[in-house]
XYZ file of C-alpha atoms in Angstrom:
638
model
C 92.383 86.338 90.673
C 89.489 84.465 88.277
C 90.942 84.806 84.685
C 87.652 84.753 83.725
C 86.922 88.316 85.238
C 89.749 89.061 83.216
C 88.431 88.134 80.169
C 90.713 89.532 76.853
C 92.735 91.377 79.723
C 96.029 90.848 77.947
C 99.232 89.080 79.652
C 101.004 91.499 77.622
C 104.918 92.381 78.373
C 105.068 94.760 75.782
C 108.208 96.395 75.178
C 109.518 99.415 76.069
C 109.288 101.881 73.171
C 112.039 100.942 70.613
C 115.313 103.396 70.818
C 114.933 106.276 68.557
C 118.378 104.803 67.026
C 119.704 101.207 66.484
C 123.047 100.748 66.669
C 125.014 98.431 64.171
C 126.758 95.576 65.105
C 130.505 95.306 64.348
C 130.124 91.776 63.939
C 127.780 92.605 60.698
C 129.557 95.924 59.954
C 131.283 94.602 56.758
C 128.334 92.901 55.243
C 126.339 95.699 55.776
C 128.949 97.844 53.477
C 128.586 95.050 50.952
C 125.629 95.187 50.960
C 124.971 91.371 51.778
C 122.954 92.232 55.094
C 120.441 95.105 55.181
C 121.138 97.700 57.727
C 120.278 97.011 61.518
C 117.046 98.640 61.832
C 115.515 96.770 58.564
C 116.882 93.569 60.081
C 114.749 94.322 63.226
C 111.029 94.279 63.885
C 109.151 97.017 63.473
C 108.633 96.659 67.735
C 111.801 94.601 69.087
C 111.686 93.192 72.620
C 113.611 96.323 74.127
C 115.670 95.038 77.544
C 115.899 97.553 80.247
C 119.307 95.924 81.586
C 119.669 99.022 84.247
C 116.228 98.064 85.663
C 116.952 94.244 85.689
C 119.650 95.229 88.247
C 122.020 94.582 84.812
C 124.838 96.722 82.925
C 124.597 97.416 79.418
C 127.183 95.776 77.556
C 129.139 95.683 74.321
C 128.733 92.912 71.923
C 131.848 91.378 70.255
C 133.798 88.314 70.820
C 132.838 84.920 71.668
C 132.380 82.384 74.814
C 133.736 78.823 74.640
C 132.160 75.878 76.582
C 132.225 71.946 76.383
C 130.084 69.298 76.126
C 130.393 65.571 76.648
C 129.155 64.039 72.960
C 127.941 66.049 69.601
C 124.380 65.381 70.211
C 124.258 67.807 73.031
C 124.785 71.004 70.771
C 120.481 70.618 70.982
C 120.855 71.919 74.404
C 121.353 75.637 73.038
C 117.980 75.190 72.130
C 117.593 75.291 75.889
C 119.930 78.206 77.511
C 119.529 80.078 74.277
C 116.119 80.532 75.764
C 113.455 82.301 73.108
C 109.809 81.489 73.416
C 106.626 82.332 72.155
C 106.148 83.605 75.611
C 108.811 82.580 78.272
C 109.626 82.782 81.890
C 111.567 85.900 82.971
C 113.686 85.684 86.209
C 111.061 85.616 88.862
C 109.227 83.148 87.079
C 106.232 85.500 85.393
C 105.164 84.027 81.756
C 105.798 87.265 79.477
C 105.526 87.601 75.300
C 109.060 87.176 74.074
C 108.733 85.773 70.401
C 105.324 87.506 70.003
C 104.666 91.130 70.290
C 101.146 90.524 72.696
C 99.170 87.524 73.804
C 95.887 87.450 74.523
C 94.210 85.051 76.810
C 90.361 84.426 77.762
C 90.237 82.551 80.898
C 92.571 79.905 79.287
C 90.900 78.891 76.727
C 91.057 81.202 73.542
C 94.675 82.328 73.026
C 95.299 84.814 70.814
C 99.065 85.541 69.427
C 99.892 88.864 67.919
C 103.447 88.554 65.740
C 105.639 91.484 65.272
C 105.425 93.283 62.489
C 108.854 93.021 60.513
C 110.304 89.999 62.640
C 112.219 87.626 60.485
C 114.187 84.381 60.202
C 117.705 84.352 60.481
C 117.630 83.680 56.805
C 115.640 87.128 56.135
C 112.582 85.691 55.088
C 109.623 87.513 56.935
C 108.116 85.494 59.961
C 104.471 85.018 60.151
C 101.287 83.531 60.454
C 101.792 81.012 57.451
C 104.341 79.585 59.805
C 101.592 78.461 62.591
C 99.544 77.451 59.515
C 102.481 75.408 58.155
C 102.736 73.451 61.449
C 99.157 72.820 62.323
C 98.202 71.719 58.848
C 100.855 70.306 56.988
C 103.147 68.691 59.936
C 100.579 68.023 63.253
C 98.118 67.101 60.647
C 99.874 65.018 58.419
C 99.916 61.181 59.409
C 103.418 60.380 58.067
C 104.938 63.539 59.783
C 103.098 63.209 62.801
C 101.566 59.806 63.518
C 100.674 59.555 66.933
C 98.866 63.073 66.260
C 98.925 65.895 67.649
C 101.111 66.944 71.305
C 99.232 65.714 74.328
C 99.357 69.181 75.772
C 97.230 70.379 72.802
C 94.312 68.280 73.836
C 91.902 69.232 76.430
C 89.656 65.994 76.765
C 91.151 64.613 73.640
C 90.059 67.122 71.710
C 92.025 69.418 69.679
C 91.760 73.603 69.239
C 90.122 75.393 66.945
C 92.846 76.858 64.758
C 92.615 80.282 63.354
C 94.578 82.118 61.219
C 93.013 85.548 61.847
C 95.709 87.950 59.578
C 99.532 87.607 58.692
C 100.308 88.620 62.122
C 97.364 86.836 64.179
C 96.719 83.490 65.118
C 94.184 81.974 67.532
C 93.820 78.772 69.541
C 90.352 78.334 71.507
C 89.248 75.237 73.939
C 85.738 74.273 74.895
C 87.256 73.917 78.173
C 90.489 75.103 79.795
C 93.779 74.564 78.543
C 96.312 75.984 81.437
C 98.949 73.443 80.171
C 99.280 75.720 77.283
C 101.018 79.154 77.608
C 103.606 76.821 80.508
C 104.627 73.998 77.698
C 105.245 76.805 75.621
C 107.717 78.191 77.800
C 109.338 75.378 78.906
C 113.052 73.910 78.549
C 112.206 71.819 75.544
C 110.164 74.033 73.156
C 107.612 72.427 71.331
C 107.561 75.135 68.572
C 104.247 75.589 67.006
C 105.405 76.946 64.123
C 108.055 76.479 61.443
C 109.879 78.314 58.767
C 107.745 77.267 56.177
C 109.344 78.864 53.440
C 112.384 76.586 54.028
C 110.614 73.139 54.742
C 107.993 73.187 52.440
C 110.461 71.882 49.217
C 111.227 68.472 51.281
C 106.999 68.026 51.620
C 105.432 66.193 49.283
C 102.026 68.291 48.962
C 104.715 71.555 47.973
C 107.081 69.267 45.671
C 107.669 65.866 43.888
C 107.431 63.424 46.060
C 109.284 60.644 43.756
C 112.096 62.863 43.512
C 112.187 63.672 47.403
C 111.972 59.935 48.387
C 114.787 59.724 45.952
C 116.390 62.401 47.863
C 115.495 60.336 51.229
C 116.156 56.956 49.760
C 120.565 58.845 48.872
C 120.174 59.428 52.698
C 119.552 56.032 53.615
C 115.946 57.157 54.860
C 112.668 55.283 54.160
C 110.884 58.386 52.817
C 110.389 61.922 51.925
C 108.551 62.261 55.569
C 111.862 60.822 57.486
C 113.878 63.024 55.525
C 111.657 66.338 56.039
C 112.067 65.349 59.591
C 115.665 65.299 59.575
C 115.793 68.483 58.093
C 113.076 69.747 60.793
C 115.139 69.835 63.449
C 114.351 72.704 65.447
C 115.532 71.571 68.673
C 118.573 69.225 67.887
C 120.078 72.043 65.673
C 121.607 69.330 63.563
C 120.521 70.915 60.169
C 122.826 74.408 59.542
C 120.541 75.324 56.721
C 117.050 75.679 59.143
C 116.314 78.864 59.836
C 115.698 80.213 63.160
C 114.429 82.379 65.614
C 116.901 81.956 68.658
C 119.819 84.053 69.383
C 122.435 82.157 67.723
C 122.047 79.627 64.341
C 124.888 76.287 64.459
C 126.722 76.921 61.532
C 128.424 73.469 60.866
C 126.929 69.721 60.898
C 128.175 66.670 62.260
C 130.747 64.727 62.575
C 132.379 67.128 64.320
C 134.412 67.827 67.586
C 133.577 71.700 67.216
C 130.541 73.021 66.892
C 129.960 76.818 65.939
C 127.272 79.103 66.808
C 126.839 82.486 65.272
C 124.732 85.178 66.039
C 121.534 86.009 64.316
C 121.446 89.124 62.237
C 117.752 89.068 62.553
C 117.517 88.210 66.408
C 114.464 90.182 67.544
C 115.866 91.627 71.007
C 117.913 95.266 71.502
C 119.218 96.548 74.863
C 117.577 100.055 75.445
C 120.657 102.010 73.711
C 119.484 100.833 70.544
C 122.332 97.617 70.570
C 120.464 94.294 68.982
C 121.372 91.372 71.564
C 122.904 88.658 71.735
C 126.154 90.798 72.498
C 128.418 87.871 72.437
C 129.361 86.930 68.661
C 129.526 83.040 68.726
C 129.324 80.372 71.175
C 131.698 77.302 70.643
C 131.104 74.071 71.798
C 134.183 71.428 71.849
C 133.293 68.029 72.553
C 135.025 66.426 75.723
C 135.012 63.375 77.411
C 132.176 63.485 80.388
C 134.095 62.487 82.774
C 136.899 65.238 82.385
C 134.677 68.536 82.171
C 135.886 69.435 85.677
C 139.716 68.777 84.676
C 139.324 70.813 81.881
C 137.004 73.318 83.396
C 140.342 73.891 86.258
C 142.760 73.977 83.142
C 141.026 77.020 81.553
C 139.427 75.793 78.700
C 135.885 76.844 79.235
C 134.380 80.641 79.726
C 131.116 79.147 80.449
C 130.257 75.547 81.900
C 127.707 74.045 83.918
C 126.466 70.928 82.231
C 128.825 67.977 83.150
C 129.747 69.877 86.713
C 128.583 68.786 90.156
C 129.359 69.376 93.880
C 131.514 67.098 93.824
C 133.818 68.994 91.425
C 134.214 72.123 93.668
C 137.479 71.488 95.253
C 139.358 70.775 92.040
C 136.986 73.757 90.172
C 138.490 76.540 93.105
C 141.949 75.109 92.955
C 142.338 76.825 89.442
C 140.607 79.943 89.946
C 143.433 82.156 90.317
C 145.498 81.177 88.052
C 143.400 80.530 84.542
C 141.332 83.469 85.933
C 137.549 82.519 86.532
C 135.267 82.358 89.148
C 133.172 79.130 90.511
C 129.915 80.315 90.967
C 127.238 78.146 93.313
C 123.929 78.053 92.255
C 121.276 76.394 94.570
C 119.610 73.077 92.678
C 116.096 73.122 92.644
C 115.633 69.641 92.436
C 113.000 67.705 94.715
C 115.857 65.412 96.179
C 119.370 64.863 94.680
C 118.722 61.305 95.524
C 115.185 59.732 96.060
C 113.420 56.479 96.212
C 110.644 55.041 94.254
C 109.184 52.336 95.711
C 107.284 50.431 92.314
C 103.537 50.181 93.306
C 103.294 48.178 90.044
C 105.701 45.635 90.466
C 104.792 42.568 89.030
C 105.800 39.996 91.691
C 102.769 40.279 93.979
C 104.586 39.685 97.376
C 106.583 42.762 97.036
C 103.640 44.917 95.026
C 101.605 44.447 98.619
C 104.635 45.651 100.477
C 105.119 48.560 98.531
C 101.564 49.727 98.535
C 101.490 49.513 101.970
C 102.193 53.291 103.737
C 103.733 51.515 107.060
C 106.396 49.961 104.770
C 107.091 53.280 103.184
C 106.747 54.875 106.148
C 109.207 52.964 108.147
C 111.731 52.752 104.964
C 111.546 56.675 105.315
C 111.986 56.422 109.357
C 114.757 54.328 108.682
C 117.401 56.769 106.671
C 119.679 58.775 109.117
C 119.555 61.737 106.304
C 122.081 63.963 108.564
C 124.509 61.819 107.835
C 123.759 61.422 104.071
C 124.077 65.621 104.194
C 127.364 65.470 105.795
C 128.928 62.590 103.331
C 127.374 64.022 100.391
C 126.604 67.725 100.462
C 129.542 68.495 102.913
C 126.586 69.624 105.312
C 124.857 72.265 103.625
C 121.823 69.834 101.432
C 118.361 70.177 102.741
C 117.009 67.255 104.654
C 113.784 65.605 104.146
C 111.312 64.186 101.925
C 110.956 64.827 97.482
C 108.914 67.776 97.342
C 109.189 71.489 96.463
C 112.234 73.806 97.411
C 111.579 76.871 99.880
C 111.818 79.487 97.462
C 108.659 78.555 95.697
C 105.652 80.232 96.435
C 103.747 77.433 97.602
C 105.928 75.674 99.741
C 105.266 74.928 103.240
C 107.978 73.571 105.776
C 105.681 70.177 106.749
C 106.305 69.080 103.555
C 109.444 68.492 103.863
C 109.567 67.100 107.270
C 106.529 64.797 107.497
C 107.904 61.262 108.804
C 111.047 61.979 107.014
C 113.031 62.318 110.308
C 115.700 59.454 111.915
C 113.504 57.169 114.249
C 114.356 53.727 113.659
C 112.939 52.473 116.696
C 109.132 53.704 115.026
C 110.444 52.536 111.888
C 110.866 48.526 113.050
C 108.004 49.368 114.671
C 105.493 49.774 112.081
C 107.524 46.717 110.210
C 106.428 44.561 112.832
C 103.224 45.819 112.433
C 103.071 44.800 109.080
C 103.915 41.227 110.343
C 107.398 41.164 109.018
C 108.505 39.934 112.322
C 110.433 36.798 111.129
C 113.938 37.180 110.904
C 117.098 34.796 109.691
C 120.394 33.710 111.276
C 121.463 37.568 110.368
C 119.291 39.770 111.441
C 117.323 39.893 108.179
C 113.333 40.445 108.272
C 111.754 37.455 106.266
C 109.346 38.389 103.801
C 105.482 36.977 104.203
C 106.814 33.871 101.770
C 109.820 33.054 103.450
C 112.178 35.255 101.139
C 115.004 37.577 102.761
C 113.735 40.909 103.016
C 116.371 42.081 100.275
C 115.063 45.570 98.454
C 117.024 45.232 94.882
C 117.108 49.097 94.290
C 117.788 49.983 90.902
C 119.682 52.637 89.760
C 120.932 54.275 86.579
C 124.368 54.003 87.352
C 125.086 57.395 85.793
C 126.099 59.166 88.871
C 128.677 58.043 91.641
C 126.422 60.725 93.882
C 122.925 58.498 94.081
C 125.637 54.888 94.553
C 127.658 56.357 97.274
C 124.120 57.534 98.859
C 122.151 53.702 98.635
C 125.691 52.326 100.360
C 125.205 54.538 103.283
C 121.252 53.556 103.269
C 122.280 50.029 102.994
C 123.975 50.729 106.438
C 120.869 52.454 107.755
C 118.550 49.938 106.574
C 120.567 47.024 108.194
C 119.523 48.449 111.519
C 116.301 47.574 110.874
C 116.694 44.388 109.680
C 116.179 44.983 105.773
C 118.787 44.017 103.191
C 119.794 46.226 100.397
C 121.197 45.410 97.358
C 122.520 47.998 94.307
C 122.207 47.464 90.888
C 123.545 50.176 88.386
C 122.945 49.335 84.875
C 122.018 51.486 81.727
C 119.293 54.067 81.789
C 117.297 52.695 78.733
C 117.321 48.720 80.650
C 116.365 50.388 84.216
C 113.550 52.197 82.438
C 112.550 49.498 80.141
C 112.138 47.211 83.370
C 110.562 49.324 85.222
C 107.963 49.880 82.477
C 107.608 46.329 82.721
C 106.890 46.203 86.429
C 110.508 43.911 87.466
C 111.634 46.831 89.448
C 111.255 46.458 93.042
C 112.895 50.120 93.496
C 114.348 52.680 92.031
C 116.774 55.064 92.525
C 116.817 58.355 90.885
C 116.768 61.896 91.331
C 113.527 63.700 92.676
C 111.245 66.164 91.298
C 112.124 67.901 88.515
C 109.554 70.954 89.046
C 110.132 71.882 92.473
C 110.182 75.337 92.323
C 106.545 75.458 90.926
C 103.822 78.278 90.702
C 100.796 77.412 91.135
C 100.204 78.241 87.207
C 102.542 75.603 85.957
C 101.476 72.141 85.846
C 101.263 69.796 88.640
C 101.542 66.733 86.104
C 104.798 65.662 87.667
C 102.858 65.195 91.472
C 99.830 62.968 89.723
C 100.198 59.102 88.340
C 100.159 59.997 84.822
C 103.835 59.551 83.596
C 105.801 56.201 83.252
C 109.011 57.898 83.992
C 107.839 58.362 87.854
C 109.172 55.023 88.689
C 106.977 54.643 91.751
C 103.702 53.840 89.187
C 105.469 53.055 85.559
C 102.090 51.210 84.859
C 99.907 53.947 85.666
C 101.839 56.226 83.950
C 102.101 54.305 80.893
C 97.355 54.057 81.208
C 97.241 57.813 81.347
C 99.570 58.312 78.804
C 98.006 55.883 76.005
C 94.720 56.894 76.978
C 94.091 52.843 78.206
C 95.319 50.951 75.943
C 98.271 50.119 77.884
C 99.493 50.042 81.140
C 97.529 49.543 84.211
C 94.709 51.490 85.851
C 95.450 53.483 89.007
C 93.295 51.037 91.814
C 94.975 53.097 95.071
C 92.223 55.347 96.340
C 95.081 58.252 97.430
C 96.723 57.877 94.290
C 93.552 58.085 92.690
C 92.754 61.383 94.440
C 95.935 62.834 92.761
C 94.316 62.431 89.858
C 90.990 63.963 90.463
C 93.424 66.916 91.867
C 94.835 67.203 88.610
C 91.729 66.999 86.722
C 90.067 69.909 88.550
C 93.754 72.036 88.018
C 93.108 71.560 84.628
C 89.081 72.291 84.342
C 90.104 76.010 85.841
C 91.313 79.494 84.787
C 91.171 80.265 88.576
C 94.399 80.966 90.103
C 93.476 80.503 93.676
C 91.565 76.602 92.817
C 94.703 75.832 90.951
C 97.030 77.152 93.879
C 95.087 74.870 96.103
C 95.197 72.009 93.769
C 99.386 72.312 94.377
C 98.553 72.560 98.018
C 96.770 69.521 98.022
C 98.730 67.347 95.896
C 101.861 68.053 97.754
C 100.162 67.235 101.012
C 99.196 64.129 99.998
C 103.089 63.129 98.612
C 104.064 63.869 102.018
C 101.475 61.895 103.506
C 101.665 58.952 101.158
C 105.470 58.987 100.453
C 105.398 58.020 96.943
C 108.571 58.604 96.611
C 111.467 58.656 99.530
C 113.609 61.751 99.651
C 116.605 62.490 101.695
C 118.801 65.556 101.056
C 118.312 68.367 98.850
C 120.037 71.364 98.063
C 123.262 70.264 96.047
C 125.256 73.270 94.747
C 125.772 73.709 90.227
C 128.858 74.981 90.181
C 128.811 77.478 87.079
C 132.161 78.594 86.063
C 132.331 81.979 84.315
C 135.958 83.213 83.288
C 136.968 86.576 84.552
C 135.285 89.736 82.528
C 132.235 88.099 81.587
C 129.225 89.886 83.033
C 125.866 90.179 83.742
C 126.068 86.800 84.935
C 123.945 86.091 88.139
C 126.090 85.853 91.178
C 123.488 83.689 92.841
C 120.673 82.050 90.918
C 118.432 78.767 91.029
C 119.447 76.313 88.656
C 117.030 73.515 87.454
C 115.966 72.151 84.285
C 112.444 73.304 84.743
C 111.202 75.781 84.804
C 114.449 77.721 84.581
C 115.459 75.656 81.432
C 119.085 75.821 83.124
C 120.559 79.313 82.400
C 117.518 80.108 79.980
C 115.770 82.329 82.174
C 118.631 84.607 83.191
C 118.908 85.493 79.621
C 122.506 84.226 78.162
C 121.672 86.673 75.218
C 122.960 89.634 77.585
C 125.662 88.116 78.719
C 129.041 90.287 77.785
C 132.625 90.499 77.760
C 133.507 93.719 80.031
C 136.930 93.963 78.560
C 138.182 93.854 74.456
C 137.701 90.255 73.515
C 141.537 88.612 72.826
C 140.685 85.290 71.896
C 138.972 83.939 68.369
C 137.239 80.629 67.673
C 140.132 79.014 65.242
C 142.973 80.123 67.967
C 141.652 77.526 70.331
């Protein structure tokens, strides 16, 4: 369908009518008496987001009590920003953008965007939500070269040029493009919101146009900060959730500051969502978050210390994870990974040393380095058999995947694959076996890795066996993700190993940056990633023709409100990864585990798990998750 012909038609997931009666939560009972807290139905909108659980193939559940999960350090308490999951407008669970945080949205062919508030929605503080806030962020923060010096988001400029801003009433705000924008309404709703707004009634005494700036770079300077824009910055934290005091707009507000081991999340007495008997969601009171060591999640996980985990779990931890079901009563749920490939390859097309920058920009090489991986037997050592083999592309269940791209010249033919190396003209070989390279050197691939993950090391040892066959060397070398990156950025990778796509359960409405040259962290083009990125000044410019046609692809996905170009623009630009095999998958498919403890519902049996788009558990709504029995546990008897 052309969004043009549905010009102003609204992409509107208006609520169902509010219940006739809210229902008050026990949680907020007492400081309702005391008149602290105003009754439920002034704390809500006038329109809440009103969840029919029944229809969603959901129960309807009783708030109270609390869930208690782990992470690995303190800093990752900025990942409830992520699974808490509320956005201007947000992915449900079959991936359709609907209004969450906004009542309506408007949108003209992507390119005029018009947000409609809802009336009565507030902070978790109380203070009323609107317009001013948008205002507040586009003005005084995006606009403001201390705040914001590199200028505004990327994904706010369509040709390097910014919106038009509008603040149309307290509850209406507009953004409008010359041209197309259809980055827009998917950043919004991705894992890592970019929030275009901001309590402004909260920040505005750390900026110096609202207050004195001596005294607030006084205030910085007690903090050990530079000025009063680092320390408004520390105290806008909308994502990190370091800063208790910041008001919010997500389903649960941290209530204590590091250094801490234990990190407390409460629910929001203004949260804008109710369940269609009238009950205001979250239903779960608090969410704690203990800080364990990485490496013992699993342990603790089969110990019975968690009610919720994911992060910090892999396949790998299954066996121990099932051993303690029965007895610290929870379940070990397996949710598919939509990742590209749990392990892939990326060959650096940039790589400074010119011998192997020929080599790597040649397809046969590629090719035959693809040929050359027996990726049955990676599945069977790694994924116990049940990974998906083939190249880094796109998982079945999206829309626009097709089974060739996932078998194009990713099969086991090592005969073809010393074929084509011989082709090439590495037919020189040592006392070993080992193809010489074109100036004498051993053919030895130095694949990089970030050492992070015993999964990816165990994989290159079995491709080191693979690739032997064939008469190429292959040598590992973990090291820390910040070096690998940092010299791959300067082109002294030769390869890199990493996991595969991170969108690859795409619709044809999201973004196909991730497929085109225009990010450094694709380690196959660092260089050309790095040139798109700064707009030239750095980096390298893409020279490869195909690579070069990704680019035009991407181009003419953006210049388009019409869903079937931009469906063909995927087509096309997966095609041509399959082709070109920028990067070198082999097995996809690894199982999350996701351990839930016994009672706690509306959980999905069965669910794809993936950092985008599904922002982990974001889309499946943690909000409604409930305890199905009288919560017996509390936070301080842990």
């Amino acid at each position: 369908m052309n969004r043009a012909a549905a010009a102003c038609a609204t992409l509107l997931l208006s609520c169902l009518p509010a219940a006739a009666g809210f229902v008050e939560t026990p949680f907020f009972a007492e400081r309702v008496q005391r008149g602290e807290l105003p009754e439920v139905s002034a704390r809500l909108p006038k329109q809440p987001l009103t969840i029919d659980l029944v229809a969603k193939g959901r129960s309807v559940g009783k708030p109270g009590g609390e869930v208690a999960t782990l992470i690995a350090r303190a800093r990752d308490i900025r990942y409830m920003s992520v699974h808490s999951y509320s956005r201007l407008a947000g992915y449900n669970e079959k991936l359709a953008l609907e209004p969450d945080i906004l009542a309506s949205l408007d949108n003209e062919n992507d390119q005029v965007f018009t947000f409609h508030l809802r009336e009565g929605h507030r902070w978790s503080d109380g203070k009323a939500f609107t317009t001013e806030d948008f205002r507040y962020f586009w003005e005084d923060i995006a606009h403001n070269a201390e705040l914001s010096p590199t200028g505004l988001p990327e994904f706010l400029l369509v040709d390097g040029q910014a919106p038009r801003f509008e603040v149309l009433d307290d509850r209406t705000v507009r953004y409008s493009w010359d041209k197309p924008n259809p980055r827009f309404l998917p950043v919004l709703a991705g894992p890592r919101d970019p929030y275009l707004y901001r309590p402004a009634h909260y920040l505005k005494r750390f900026h110096a146009k609202y207050s004195d700036k001596a005294k607030l770079d006084e205030a910085a300077k007690k903090q050990k900060l530079k000025s009063w824009a680092a320390l408004h910055n520390r105290m806008d934290d909308m994502f990190e959730n370091t800063n208790p005091d910041l008001p919010t707009l997500q389903g649960w507000r941290v209530t204590n500051a590091a250094p801490a081991t234990r990190f407390v999340f409460e629910r929001n007495p203004y949260y804008h969502r109710v369940d269609s008997s009238g009950q205001q969601l979250p239903y779960i009171d608090r969410v704690i978050l203990d800080v364990a060591a990485g490496g013992l999640m699993a342990a603790k996980a089969n110990a019975g210390e968690a009610d919720l985990l994911f992060r910090g779990l892999s396949m790998g931890d299954i066996p121990i994870l099932k051993e303690g079901e029965r007895s610290k009563g929870y379940k070990t749920l397996l949710w598919p990974y939509a990742r590209g490939s749990e392990l892939a390859l990326y060959p650096n097309l940039n790589a400074t040393d010119p011998v192997w920058r020929a080599l790597n920009r040649d397809l046969r090489f590629r090719r035959a380095l693809s040929l050359g991986i027996d990726r049955k037997t990676l599945n069977n050592a790694l994924l116990f058999g049940l990974g998906t083999e083939g190249n880094n592309t796109i998982v079945a269940e999206s829309p626009l995947f097709s089974p060739e791209l996932r078998t194009t010249n990713a099969g086991y033919d090592p005969g073809e694959a010393s074929r084509l190396l011989d082709e090439i003209g590495l037919t020189k070989r040592n006392g070993a076996g080992i193809r010489l390279m074109p100036d004498g050197r051993e053919l030895e691939i130095i694949v990089e890795t970030d050492g992070e993950g015993g999964f990816i090391v165990d994989g290159l040892t079995l491709i080191t066996e693979f690739w032997r066959e064939i008469g190429i060397k292959l040598f590992v070398k973990p090291q820390d993700r910040t070096i690998l990156r940092n010299r791959a950025y300067s082109g002294l990778t030769v390869m890199v190993a990493a996991q595969g796509l991170d969108l690859a359960v795409p619709t044809a409405n999201m973004a196909p940056t991730e497929l085109a040259p225009m990010m450094q962290t694709f380690y196959s083009w660092p260089k050309w990633g790095q040139h798109a990125e700064t707009k030239g000044k750095n980096g390298e410019a893409c020279d490869v023709p195909e690579a070069q046609r990704l680019l035009e692809l991407y181009e003419r996905w953006m210049g388009t409100g019409d869903d079937a170009v931009q469906e063909q623009v995927w087509r096309d630009m997966l095609a041509n990864h399959a082709e070109n095999q920028w990067s070198i998958g082999t097995v996809a498919g690894a199982l999350q585990p996701i351990i839930i403890k016994n009672g706690l519902s509306n959980v999905p049996k069965r669910a794809l798990y993936s950092w985008e788009p599904t922002s982990m558990l974001g889309v499946y709504r943690v909000d409604e998750f409930y305890w199905d029995r009288a919560p017996v546990k509390e936070a301080a008897a842990r």
